Short mmCIF file of C-alpha atoms in Angstrom, two decimals:
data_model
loop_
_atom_site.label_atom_id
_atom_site.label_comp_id
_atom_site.label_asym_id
_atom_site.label_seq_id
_atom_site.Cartn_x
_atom_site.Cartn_y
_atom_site.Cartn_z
CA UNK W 253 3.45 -10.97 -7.15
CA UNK W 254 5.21 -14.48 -7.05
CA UNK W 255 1.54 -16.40 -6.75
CA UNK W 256 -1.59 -14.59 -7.27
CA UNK W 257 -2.24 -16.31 -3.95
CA UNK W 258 0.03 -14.53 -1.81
CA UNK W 259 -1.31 -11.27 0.00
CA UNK W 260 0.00 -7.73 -1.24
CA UNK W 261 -0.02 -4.68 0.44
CA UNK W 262 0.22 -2.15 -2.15
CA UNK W 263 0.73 1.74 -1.78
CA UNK W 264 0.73 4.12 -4.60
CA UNK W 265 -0.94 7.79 -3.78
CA UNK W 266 -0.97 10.10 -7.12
CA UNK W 267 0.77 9.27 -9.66
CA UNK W 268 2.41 6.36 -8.16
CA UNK W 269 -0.93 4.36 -8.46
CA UNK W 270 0.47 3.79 -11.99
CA UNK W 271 2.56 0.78 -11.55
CA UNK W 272 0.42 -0.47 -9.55
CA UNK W 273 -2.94 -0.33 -12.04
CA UNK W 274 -1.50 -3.42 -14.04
CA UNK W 275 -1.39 -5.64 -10.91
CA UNK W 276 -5.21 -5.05 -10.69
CA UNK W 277 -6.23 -5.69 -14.18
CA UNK W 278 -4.50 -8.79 -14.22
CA UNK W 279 -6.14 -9.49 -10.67
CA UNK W 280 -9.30 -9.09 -12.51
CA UNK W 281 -8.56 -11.04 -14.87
CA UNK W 282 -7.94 -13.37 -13.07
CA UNK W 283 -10.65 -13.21 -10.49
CA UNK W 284 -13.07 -13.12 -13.56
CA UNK W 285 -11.42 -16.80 -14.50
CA UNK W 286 -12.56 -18.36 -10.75
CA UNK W 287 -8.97 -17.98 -9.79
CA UNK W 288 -8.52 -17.43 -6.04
CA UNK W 289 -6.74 -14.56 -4.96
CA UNK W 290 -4.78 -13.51 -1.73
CA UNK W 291 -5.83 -10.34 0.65
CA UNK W 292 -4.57 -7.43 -1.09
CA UNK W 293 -5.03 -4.21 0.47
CA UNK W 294 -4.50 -1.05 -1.32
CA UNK W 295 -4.03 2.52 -0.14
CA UNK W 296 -4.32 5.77 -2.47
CA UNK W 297 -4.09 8.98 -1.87
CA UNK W 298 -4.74 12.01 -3.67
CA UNK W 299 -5.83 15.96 -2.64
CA UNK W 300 -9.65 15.87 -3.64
CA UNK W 301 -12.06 13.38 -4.62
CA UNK W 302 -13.34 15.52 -7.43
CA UNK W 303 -9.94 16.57 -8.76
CA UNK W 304 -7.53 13.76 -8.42
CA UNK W 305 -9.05 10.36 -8.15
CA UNK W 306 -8.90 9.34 -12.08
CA UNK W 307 -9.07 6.01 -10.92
CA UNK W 308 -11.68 5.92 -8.84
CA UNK W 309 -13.88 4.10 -10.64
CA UNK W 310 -11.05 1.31 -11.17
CA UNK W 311 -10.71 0.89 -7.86
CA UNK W 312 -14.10 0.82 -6.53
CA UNK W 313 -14.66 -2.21 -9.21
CA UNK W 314 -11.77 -4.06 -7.65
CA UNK W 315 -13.06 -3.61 -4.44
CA UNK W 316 -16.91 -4.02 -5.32
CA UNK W 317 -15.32 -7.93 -6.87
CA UNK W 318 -13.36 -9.11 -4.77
CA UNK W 319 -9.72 -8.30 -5.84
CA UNK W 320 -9.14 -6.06 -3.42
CA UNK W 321 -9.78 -7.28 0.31
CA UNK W 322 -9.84 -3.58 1.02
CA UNK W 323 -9.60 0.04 -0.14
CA UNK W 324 -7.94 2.99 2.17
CA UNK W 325 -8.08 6.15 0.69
CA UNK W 326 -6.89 9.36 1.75
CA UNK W 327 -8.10 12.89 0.43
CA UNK W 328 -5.55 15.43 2.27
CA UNK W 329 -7.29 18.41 0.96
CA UNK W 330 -10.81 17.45 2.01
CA UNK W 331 -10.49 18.31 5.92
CA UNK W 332 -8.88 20.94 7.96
CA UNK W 333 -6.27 18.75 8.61
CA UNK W 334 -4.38 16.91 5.81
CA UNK W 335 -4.55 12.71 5.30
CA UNK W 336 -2.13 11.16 4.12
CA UNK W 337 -1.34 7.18 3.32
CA UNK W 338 0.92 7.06 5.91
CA UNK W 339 -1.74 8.03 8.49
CA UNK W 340 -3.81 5.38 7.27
CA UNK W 341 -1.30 3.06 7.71
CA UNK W 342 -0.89 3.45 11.32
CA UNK W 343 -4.76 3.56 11.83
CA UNK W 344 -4.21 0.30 10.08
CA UNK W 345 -1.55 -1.52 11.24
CA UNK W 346 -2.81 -4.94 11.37
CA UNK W 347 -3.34 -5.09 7.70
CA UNK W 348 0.68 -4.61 7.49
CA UNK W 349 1.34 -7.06 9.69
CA UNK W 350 -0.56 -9.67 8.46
CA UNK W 351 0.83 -9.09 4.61
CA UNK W 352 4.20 -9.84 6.01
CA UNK W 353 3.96 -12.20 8.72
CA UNK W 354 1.95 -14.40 6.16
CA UNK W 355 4.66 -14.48 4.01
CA UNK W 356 3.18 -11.31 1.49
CA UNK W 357 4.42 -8.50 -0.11
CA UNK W 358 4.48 -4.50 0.11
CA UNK W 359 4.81 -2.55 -2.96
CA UNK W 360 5.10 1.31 -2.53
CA UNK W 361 5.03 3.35 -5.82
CA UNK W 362 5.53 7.30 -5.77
CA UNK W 363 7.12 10.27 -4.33
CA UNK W 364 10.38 9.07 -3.03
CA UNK W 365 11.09 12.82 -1.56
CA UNK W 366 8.24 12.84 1.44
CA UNK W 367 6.08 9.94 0.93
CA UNK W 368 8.12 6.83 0.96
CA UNK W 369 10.30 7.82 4.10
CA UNK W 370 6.94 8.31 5.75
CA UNK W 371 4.94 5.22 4.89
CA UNK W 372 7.99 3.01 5.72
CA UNK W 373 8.20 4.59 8.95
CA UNK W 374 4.79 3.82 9.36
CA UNK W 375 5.80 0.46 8.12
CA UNK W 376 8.71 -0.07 10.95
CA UNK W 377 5.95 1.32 13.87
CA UNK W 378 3.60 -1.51 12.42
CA UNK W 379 6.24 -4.05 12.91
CA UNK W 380 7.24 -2.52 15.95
CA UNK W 381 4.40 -2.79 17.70
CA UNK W 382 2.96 -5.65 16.58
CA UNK W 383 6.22 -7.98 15.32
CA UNK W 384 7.55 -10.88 18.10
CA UNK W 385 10.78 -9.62 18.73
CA UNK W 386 10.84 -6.68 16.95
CA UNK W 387 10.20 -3.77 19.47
CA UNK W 388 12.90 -2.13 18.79
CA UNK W 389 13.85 0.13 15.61
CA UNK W 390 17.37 -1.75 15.06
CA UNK W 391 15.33 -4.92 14.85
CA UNK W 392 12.27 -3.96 12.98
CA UNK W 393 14.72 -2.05 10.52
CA UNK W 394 16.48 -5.45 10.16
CA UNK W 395 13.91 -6.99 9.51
CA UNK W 396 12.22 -4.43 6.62
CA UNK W 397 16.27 -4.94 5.03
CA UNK W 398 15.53 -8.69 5.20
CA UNK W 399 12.18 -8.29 3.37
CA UNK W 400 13.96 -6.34 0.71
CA UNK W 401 16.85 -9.03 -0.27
CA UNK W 402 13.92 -11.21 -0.50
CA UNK W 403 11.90 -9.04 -2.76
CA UNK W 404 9.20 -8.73 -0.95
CA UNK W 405 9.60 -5.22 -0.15
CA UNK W 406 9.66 -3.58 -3.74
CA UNK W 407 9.66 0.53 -4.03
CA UNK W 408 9.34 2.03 -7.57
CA UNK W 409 9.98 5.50 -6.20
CA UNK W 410 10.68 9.01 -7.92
CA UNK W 411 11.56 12.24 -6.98
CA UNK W 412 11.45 15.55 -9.46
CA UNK W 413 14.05 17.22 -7.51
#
């Protein structure tokens, strides 16, 4: 994050909340030093609540402070039918807007196999339906290509196969 100032979008479900767990200690810090902070809004996933969310506690701090505007979580084993980020996503695609029309950042950290394909498609039907002139997938795929060269779309994604 250029300024600690500038809104972030951050996505990391599993293990890929790893890279991410730095950017929220120093936005404590921070936070803890009066520093203002921008909107950040974080999404995590994981299968159960019991099981998986090791950082639960972490996040519910950054939340409970300030440092995170707010906290989308998805348990896809805790309902008949599985949750994932990317569902979130599209319940919430104002949030993604707003990070990127106000000049922000997305970071997605994780599975590069399933889980980034579908969060940036959730990503392009965000701008899509919300982006001036970017209704169609040509344009709003221009425009996620655009957000890339500027760094401001950053995926630390990995794949075991």
């Amino acid at each position: 994050v250029s300024t600690q100032s500038t809104w972030a979008l951050m996505i990391g479900p599993g293990t890929g909340i790893a890279p991410l767990v730095g950017f929220l200690w120093r936005r404590l810090a921070l936070k803890s030093k009066g520093q203002l902070l921008g909107a950040c809004h974080f999404y995590f996933g994981c299968r159960r609540r019991e099981e998986d969310y090791i950082y639960g506690e972490l996040l519910a701090r950054c939340r409970e402070e300030g440092v995170l505007t707010t906290l989308n979580v998805a348990f896809s084993r805790e309902q008949p039918e599985k949750v994932y980020v990317q569902h979130l996503l599209q319940e919430n695609q104002s949030q993604v807007w707003d990070v990127v029309s106000g000049g922000g950042s997305i970071y997605v950290c994780g599975d590069a196999k399933n889980m980034a394909r579908d969060v940036e498609t959730a990503i392009l039907q965000a701008l899509q339906t919300l982006g001036t002139d970017l209704h169609t997938s040509e344009a709003a795929e221009a425009y996620i290509l655009d957000l890339e060269k500027k760094e401001r779309y950053l995926k630390d994604v990995w794949s075991s196969h």
